[in-house]
XYZ file of C-alpha atoms in Angstrom:
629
model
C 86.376 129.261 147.361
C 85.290 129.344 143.771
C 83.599 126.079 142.123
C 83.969 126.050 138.803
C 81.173 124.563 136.814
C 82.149 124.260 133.073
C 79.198 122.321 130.420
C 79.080 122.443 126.603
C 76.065 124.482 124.626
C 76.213 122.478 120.857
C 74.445 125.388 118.973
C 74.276 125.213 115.587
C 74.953 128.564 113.274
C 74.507 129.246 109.602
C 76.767 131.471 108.514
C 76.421 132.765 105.216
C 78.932 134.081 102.896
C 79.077 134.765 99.453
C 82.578 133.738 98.185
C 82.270 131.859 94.772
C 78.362 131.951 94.532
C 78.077 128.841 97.519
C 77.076 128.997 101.367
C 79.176 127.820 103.441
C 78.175 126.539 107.291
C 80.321 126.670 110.305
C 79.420 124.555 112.602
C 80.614 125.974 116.435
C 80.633 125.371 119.830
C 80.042 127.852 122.803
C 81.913 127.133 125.888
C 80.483 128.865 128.594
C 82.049 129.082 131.918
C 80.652 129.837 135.022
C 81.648 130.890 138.335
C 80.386 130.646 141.274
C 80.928 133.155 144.185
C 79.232 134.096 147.201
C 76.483 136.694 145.398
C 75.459 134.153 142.981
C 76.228 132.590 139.587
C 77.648 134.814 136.706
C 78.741 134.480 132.884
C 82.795 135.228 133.152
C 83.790 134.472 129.633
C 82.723 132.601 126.549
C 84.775 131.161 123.609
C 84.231 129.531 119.892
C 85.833 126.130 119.866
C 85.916 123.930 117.450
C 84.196 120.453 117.461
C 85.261 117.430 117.264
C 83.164 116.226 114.788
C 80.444 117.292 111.946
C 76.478 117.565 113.262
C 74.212 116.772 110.490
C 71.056 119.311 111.108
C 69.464 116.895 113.139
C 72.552 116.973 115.759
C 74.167 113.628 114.860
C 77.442 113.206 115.306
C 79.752 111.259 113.291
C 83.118 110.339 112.449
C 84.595 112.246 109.569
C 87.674 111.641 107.297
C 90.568 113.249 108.960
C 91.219 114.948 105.558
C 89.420 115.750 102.904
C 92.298 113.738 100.129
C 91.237 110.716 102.575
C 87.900 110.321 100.991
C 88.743 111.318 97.505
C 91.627 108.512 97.413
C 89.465 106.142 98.782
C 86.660 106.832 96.332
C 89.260 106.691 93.728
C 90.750 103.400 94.821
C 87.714 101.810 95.194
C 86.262 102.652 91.564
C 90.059 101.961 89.752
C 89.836 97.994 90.428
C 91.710 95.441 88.407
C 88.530 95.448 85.786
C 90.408 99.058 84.511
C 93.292 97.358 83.665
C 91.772 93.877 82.229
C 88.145 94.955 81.087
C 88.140 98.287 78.989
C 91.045 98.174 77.190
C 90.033 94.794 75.649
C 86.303 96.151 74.960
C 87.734 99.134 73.346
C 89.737 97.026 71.055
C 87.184 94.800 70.358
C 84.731 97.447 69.820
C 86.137 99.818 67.168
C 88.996 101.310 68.791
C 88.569 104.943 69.872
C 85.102 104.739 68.305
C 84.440 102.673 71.246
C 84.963 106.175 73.548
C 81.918 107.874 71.708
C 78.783 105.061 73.518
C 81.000 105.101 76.613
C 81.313 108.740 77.216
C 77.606 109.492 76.375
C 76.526 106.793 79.067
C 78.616 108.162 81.301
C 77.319 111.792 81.177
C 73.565 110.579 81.347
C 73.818 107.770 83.810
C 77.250 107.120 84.792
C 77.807 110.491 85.835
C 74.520 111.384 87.522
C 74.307 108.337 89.394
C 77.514 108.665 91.404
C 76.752 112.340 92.150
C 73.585 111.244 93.689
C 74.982 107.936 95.662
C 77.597 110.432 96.857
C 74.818 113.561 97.752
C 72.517 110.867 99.641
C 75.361 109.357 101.929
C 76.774 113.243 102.654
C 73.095 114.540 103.149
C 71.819 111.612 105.536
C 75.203 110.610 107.013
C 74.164 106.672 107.268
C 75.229 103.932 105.619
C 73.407 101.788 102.508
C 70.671 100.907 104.321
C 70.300 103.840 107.584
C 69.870 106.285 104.668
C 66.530 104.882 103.205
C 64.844 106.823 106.564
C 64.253 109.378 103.856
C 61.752 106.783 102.722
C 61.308 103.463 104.552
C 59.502 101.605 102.190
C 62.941 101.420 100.068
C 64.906 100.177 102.960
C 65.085 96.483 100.994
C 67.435 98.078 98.636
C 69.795 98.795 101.304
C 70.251 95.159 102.125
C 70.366 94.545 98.558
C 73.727 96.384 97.828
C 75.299 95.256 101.214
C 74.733 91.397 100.217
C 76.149 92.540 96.909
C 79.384 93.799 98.365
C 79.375 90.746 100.693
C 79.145 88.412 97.816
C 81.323 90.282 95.868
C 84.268 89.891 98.991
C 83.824 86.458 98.580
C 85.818 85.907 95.544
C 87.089 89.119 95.525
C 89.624 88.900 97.553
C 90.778 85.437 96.244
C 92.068 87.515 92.956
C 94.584 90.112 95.465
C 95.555 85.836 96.864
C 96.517 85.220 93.719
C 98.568 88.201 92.797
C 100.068 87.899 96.205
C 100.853 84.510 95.486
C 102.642 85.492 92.389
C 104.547 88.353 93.829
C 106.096 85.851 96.183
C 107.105 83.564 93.252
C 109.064 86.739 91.663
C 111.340 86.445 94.173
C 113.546 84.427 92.419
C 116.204 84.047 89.515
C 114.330 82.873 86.962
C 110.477 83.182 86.925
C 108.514 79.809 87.549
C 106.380 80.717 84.477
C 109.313 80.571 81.745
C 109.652 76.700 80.845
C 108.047 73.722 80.617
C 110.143 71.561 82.847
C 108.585 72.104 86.023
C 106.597 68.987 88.102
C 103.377 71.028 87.201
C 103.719 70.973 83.541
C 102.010 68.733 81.397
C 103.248 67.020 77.472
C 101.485 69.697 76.116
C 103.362 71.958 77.435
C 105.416 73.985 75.118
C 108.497 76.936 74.766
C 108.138 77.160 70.768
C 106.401 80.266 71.100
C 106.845 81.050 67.469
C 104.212 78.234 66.807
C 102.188 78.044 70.142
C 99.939 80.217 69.785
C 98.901 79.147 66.681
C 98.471 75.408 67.617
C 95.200 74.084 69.697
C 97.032 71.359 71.060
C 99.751 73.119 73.175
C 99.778 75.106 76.094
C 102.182 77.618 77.043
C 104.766 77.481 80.310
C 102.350 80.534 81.741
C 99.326 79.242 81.314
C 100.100 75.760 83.037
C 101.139 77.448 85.776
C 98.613 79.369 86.302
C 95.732 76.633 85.735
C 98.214 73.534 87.102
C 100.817 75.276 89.125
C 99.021 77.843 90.995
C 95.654 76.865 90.810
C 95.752 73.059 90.006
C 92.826 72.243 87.955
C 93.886 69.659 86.521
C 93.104 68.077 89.826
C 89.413 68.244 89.777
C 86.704 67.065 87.360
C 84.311 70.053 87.929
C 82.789 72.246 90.707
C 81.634 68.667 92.482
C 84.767 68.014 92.591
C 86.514 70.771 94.885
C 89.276 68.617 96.857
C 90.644 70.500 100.112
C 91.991 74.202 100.289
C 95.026 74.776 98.941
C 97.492 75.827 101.698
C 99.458 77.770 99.691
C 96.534 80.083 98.498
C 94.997 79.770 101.704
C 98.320 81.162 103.078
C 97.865 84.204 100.717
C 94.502 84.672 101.740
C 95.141 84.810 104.706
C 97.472 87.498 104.317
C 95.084 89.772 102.540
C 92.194 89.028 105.610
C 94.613 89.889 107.915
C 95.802 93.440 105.841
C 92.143 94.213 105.047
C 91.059 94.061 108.859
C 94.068 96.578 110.159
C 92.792 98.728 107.469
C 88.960 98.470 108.612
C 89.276 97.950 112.179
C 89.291 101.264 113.613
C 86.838 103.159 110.341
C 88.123 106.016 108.705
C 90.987 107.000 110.431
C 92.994 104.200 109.384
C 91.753 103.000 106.172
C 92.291 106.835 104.869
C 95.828 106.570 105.661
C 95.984 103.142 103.931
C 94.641 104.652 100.682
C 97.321 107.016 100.236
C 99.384 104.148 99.081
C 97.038 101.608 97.504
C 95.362 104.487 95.436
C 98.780 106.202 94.521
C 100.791 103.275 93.533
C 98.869 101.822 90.881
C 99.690 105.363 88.605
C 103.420 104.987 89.348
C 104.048 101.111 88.357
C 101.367 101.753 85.209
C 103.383 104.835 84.155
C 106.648 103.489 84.566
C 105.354 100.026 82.722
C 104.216 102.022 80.071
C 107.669 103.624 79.787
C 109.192 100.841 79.139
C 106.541 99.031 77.417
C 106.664 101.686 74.352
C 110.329 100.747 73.678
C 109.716 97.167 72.544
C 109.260 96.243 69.065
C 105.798 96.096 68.032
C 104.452 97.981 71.133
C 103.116 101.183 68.547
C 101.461 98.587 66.276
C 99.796 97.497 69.195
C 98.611 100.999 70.678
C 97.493 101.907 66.943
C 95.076 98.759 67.052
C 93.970 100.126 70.742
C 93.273 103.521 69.147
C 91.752 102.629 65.683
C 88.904 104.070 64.481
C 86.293 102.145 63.127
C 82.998 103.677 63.507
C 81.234 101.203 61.456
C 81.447 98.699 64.411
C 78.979 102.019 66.015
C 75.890 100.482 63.896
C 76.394 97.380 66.092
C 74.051 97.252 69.025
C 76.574 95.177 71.532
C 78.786 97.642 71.199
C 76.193 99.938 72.886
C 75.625 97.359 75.148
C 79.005 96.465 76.209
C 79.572 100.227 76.608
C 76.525 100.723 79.254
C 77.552 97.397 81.322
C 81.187 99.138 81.258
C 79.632 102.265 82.471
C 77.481 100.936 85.119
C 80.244 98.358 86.621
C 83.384 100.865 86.398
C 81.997 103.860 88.473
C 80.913 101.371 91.648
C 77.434 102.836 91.958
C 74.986 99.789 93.388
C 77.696 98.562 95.697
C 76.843 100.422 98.880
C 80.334 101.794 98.713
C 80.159 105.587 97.554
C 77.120 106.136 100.492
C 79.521 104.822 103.247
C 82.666 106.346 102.014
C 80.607 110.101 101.579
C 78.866 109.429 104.748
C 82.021 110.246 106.880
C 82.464 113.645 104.803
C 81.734 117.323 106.791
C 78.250 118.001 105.771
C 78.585 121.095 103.659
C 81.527 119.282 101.507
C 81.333 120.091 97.879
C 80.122 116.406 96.217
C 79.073 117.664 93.679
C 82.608 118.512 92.823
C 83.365 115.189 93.886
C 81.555 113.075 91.746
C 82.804 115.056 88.735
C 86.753 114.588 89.845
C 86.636 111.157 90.829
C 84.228 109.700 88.066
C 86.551 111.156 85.556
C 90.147 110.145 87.304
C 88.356 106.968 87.241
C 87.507 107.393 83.196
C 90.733 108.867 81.819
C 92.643 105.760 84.333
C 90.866 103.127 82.252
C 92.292 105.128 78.922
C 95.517 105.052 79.975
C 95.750 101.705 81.155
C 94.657 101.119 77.930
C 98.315 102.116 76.183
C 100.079 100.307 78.775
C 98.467 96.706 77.808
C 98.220 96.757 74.343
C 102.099 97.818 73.945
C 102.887 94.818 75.624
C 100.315 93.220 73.763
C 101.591 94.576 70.599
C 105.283 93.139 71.792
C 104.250 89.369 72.282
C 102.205 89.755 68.625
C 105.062 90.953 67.318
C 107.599 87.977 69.120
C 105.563 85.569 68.197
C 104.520 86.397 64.995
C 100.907 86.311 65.187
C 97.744 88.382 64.651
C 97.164 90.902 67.776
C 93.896 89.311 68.240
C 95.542 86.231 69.207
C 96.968 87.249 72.117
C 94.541 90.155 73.605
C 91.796 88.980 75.881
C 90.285 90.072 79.028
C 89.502 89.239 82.505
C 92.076 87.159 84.882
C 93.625 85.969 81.934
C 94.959 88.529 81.103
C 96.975 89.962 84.143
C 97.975 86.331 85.585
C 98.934 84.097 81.984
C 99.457 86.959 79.176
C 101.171 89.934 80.567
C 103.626 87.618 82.918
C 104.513 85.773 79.645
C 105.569 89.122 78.318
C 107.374 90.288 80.833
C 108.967 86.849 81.050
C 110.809 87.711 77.992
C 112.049 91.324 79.288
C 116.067 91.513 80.401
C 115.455 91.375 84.477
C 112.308 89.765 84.527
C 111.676 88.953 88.107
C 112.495 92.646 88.905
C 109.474 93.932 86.466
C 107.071 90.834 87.496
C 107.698 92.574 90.984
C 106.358 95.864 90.132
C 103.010 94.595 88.096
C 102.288 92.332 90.870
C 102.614 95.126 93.234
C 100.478 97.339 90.999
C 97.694 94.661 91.397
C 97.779 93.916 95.026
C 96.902 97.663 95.402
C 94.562 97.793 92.921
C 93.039 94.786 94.466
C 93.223 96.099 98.106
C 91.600 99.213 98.262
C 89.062 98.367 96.230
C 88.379 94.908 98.362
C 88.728 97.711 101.326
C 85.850 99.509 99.735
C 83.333 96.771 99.423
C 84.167 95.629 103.526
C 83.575 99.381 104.417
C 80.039 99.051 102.786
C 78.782 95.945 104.427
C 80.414 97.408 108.083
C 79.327 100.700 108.107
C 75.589 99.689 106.559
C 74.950 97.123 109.304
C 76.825 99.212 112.366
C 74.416 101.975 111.438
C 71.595 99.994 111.071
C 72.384 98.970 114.309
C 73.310 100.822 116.602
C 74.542 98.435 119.188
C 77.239 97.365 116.989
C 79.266 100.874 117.063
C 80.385 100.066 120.315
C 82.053 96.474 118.979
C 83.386 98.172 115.367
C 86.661 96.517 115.800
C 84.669 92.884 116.819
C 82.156 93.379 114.337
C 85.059 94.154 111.663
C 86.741 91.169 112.873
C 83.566 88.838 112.370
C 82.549 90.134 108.540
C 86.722 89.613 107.396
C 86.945 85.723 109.423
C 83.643 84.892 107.962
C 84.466 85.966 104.389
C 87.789 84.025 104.906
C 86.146 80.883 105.433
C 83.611 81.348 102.667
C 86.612 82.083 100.687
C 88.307 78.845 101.300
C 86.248 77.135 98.665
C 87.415 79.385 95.772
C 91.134 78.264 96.780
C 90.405 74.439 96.315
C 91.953 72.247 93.216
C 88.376 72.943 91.783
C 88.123 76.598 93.424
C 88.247 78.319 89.737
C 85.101 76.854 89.273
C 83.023 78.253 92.195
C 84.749 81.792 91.447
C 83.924 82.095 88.364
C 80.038 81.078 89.387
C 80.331 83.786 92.102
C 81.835 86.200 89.542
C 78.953 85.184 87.039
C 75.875 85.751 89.527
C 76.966 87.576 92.749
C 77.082 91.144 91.124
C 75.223 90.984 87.486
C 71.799 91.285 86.796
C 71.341 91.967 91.159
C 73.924 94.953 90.579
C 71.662 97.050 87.892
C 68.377 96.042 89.588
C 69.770 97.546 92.865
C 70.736 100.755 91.493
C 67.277 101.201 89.057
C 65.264 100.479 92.704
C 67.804 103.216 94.205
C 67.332 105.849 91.074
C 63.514 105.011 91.336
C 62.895 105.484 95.670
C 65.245 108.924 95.352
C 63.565 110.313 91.760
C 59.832 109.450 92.022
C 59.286 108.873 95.929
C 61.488 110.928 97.932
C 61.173 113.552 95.151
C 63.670 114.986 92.761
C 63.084 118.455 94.134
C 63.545 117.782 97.489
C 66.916 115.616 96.522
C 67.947 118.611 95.399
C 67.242 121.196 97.821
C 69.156 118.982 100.662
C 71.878 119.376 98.056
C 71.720 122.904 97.993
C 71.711 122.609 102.019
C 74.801 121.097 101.578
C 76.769 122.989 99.024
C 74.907 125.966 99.107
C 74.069 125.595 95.067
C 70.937 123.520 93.716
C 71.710 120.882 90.785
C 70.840 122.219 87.496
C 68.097 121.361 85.718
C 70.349 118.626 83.659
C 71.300 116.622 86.984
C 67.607 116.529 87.714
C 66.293 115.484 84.157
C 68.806 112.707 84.541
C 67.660 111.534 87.921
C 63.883 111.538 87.085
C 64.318 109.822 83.687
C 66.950 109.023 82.152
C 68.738 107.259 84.484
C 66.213 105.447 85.626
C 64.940 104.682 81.803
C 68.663 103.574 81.142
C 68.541 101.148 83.971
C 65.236 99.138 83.477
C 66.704 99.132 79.388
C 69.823 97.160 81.051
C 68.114 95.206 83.588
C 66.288 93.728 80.388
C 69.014 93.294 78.454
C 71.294 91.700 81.136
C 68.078 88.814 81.449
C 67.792 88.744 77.304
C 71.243 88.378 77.106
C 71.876 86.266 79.525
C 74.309 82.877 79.019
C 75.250 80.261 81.848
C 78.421 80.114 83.364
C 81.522 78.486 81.835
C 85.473 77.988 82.430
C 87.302 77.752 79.092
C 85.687 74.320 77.828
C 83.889 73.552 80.712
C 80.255 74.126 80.944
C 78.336 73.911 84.456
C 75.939 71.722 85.146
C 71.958 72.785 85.118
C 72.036 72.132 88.852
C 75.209 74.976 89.796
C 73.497 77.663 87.350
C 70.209 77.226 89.482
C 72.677 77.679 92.720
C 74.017 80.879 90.749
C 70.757 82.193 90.362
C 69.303 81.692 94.199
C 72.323 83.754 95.052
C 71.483 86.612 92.680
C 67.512 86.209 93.766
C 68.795 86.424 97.365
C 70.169 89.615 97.144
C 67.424 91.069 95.103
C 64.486 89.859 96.728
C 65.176 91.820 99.908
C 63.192 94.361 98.172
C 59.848 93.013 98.485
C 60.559 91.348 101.308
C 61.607 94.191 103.142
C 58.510 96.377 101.648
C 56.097 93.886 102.890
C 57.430 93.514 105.933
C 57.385 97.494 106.644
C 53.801 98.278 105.453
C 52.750 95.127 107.854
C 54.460 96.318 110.768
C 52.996 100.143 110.503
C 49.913 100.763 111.853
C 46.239 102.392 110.488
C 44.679 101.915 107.538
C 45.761 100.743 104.056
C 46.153 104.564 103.010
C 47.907 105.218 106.414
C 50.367 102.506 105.892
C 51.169 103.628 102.477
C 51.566 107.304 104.092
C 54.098 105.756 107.056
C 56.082 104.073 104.474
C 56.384 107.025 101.837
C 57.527 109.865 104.187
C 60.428 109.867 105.841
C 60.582 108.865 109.206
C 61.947 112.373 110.532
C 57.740 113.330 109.604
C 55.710 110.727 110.330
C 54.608 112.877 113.438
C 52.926 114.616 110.645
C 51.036 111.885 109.398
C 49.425 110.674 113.040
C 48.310 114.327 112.691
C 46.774 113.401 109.921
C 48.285 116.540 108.017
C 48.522 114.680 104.992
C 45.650 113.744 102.925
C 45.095 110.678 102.349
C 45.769 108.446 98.939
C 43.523 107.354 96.593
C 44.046 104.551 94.611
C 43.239 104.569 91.108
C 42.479 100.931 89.452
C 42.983 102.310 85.953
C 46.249 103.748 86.710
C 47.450 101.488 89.735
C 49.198 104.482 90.684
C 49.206 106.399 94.132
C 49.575 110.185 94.808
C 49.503 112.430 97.890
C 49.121 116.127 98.121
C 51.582 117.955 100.361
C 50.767 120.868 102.954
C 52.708 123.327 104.110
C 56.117 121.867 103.840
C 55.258 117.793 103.934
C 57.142 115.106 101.961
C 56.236 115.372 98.147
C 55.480 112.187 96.864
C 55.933 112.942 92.819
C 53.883 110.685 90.858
């Protein structure tokens, strides 16, 4: 009788080719089978099969995205949010026009730019999440935890906006929009429908923006952030909805939420393209696109313009939220991110351009209709998409049909990019610990409950006021201070050199010497300028007239220190917990952990510290870590 014994050799080959100047690595398995027979055991056959999964060098396996359009949809939904559609456009106005593009697009190819390719390159390269990847060099862990509080904080209120366009897709439904007139129970006796003259009088309020503020949201029933009042259970029915959607998507990792993003990543481009359609044909739409588009470069000599550019720059792309490591942590290792970064960082660009057109011709409509300047009606932020653009497209022949599309239009903007921020905080902690990969679809199920109930108090009569705190502190000043600590552990501790040859592992061609300028100094130069600048310019929290109290601003600024002070916290912790000396410690927490073998060995030389300098250095032999100071 034959006994057949059949086991699995993972061997790993490098094959190089040389097809478009890059290396490309198969990665193989050899099934050998065996057989048995009286005489003894011999080889009878061998074949190549595919794996199931991609091995980083170190024979890890992990999940990867079951197609390569997976990830780049997902990194594109994740980095076109609803600040594309609200934020730039308004800036660019407000900044010059189209002289507004020339700041933006030079911080975007020294820091915007750079940064993504790098968040994408470590996540590929060490195939961990926000914090797993810091093994490279441990003492830089802390800013792991700081992005994945960011993107937990950031769920918090996050998800209350996709609530609020849900809520208002459901009110489409009907004949006549509930934002049109004034004789609603909501509505107060300020509440007017002489739109010729609203806008142009203090003391009235429009049908849209009471029912928003009293209808939807109902301020008018609290006095202030101590005065919160139960959850709304209409909101918290919406919320609900989106917990529920965002965990199906999450539950089972990649595999599902890369289906999910074929929709939510799509969609927004066919609602903005046919709003813009029809937004062109209204009267006054082109005098509203020309004031998008003028050129004033005077407005250039104007530092805040520079300013407003870089914050644009640095929230846009995503970078500092944890997201682009998880997301590129699923890819095959030898996918081409550098290609990646350049795609998706531009889609993301030339989205918040276009958006641009489709705004301001409805902008440039209700200017016209009501017969006042365009600067009375263009703002930014929530107001925006929930009070200004319904109001327009209240006055379009089938309303309720195009209130239907933009509301659609946000909910996927809003979902995948909510999506996004979940997949950071899951797939950081999971791989931080490794017990939790097991429980993915408990664990999943624990983050999206507890961010529900956190969430409840941002859908209160007084909830407006604890969002827009969140909104104010959660992911500001924390945001650029996690991604300066990020550009400084990769460019002057882990080494610039070394980035790049596990980038050349990868893709089989070494960043040029631009990319690596950029990592060393610029980018970290251009950070520390707007960590500064975000503290210089900072102003406390407000909501329209209201102005928090001293007491709220102070709770807005724990939760911003909370996040950020995982940094030092986590450094101090790490250099107590390693053994040996001082200079031993500092070795430890300096090289990654793959070589600290090396440094029990005692084959690297040990630091000296320089008082004058308060700088540390460490020679390299053979091929140890490179500590470039």
């Amino acid at each position: 009788s034959l006994i057949v014994v059949r086991f699995m050799l993972n061997l790993f080959y490098k094959l190089e080719k040389k097809k478009f100047d890059e290396k490309h690595f198969l990665l193989e398995t050899v099934e050998l089978v065996l057989v048995k027979e009286q005489n003894g055991v011999q080889f009878t056959s061998s074949a190549l099969v595919s794996p199931s999964g991609q091995t980083h060098p170190s024979g890890e396996e992990r999940e990867t995205w079951g197609k390569k359009i997976d990830f780049l949809l997902s990194v594109i939904g994740f980095a076109v949010d609803l600040a594309n559609v609200w934020r730039f456009p308004y800036l660019c106005y407000k900044n010059g026009g189209g002289a507004f593009l020339v700041p933006y697009l030079f911080f975007m190819v020294i820091a915007g730019m750079p940064l993504f390719y790098m968040e994408l390159a470590l996540g590929q390269y060490n195939r961990e999440g926000a914090a797993g990847v810091w093994k490279i060099c441990p003492l830089f862990k802390g800013v792991g935890f700081t992005v994945i509080l960011i993107s937990l904080y950031v769920g918090f209120y996050y998800n209350v906006i996709i609530a609020w366009a849900l809520f208002y897709l459901f009110s489409s439904f009907s004949g006549e929009l509930p934002w049109i007139h004034c004789n609603n129970t909501w509505n107060s006796p300020n509440c007017s429908d002489l739109n010729s003259t609203l806008l142009n009088d203090t003391y009235k309020t429009t049908p849209a923006l009471e029912y928003f503020e009293r209808g939807v949201l109902h301020l008018h029933e609290s006095s202030g952030i101590d005065d919160l009042g139960l959850p709304r259970w209409q909101l918290t029915s919406c919320l609900a909805v989106v917990i529920v959607v965002l965990y199906f998507s999450l539950w089972k990792g990649v595999k599902t939420s890369g289906k999910v993003v074929w929709i939510t990543a799509t969609m927004p481009y066919v609602v903005l393209t046919v709003l813009l359609l029809r937004g062109v044909t209204l009267p006054g739409a082109i005098d509203g696109i020309k004031a998008y588009l003028s050129v004033d470069f005077l407005r250039l000599c104007d530092a805040q313009v520079w300013i407003e550019a870089a914050t644009q720059i640095c929230f846009s792309l995503g970078v500092g939220f944890g997201v682009l490591i998880a997301f590129s942590s699923y890819n095959k290792f030898s996918n081409n991110c550098y290609r990646d970064a350049i795609i998706t960082s531009s889609i993301n660009s030339l989205t918040s351009f276009f958006s641009g057109f489709v705004i301001f011709s409805f902008l440039g409509y209700m200017s016209h209709k009501h017969n006042v300047a365009l600067d009375k009606v263009a703002t930014d932020g929530p107001g925006l998409v929930f009070i200004i653009y319904p109001e327009a497209i209240a006055t379009l022949p089938g309303s309720s049909v195009w209130a239907v599309i933009f509301f659609i239009m946000l909910l996927t903007l809003g979902i995948d990019s909510a999506m996004g921020g979940m997949e950071s905080v899951i797939t950081g902690l999971i791989d931080e610990f490794k017990f939790l990969h097991k429980h993915r679809e408990l664990f999943t199920l624990f983050i999206v409950v507890s961010t529900f109930l956190i969430s409840l108090s941002c859908v209160t009569n007084g909830g407006i006021y604890v969002f827009t705190l969140l909104d104010h502190f959660a992911a500001g000043t924390s945001i650029l201070f996690g991604v300066l600590i990020e550009a400084i552990g990769i460019a002057w501790f882990y080494g610039v050199d070394r980035f790049s040859d596990d980038i050349q592992e990868m893709i089989g061609q070494r960043p040029g010497l631009y990319w690596r300028l950029c990592w060393k100094f610029v980018s970290p130069c251009f950070l520390l300028f707007m960590v500064v600048v975000s503290f210089a310019t900072f102003n406390p929290p407000k909501y329209g007239s209201y102005y928090f109290p001293t007491w709220a601003t102070m709770v807005g600024w724990c939760l911003s220190i909370s996040s950020m002070i995982m940094v030092p916290l986590y450094a101090f912790y790490k250099f107590c917990s390693l053994p040996g000396s001082f200079c031993d410690k500092l070795a430890y927490a300096i090289t990654p952990e793959t070589e600290h073998h090396l440094v029990e060995r005692g084959e690297v030389r040990q630091f000296t510290v320089s008082v004058m300098a308060a700088f540390m250095c460490t020679a390299e032999q053979g091929r140890l870590h490179k500590f470039h100071g």
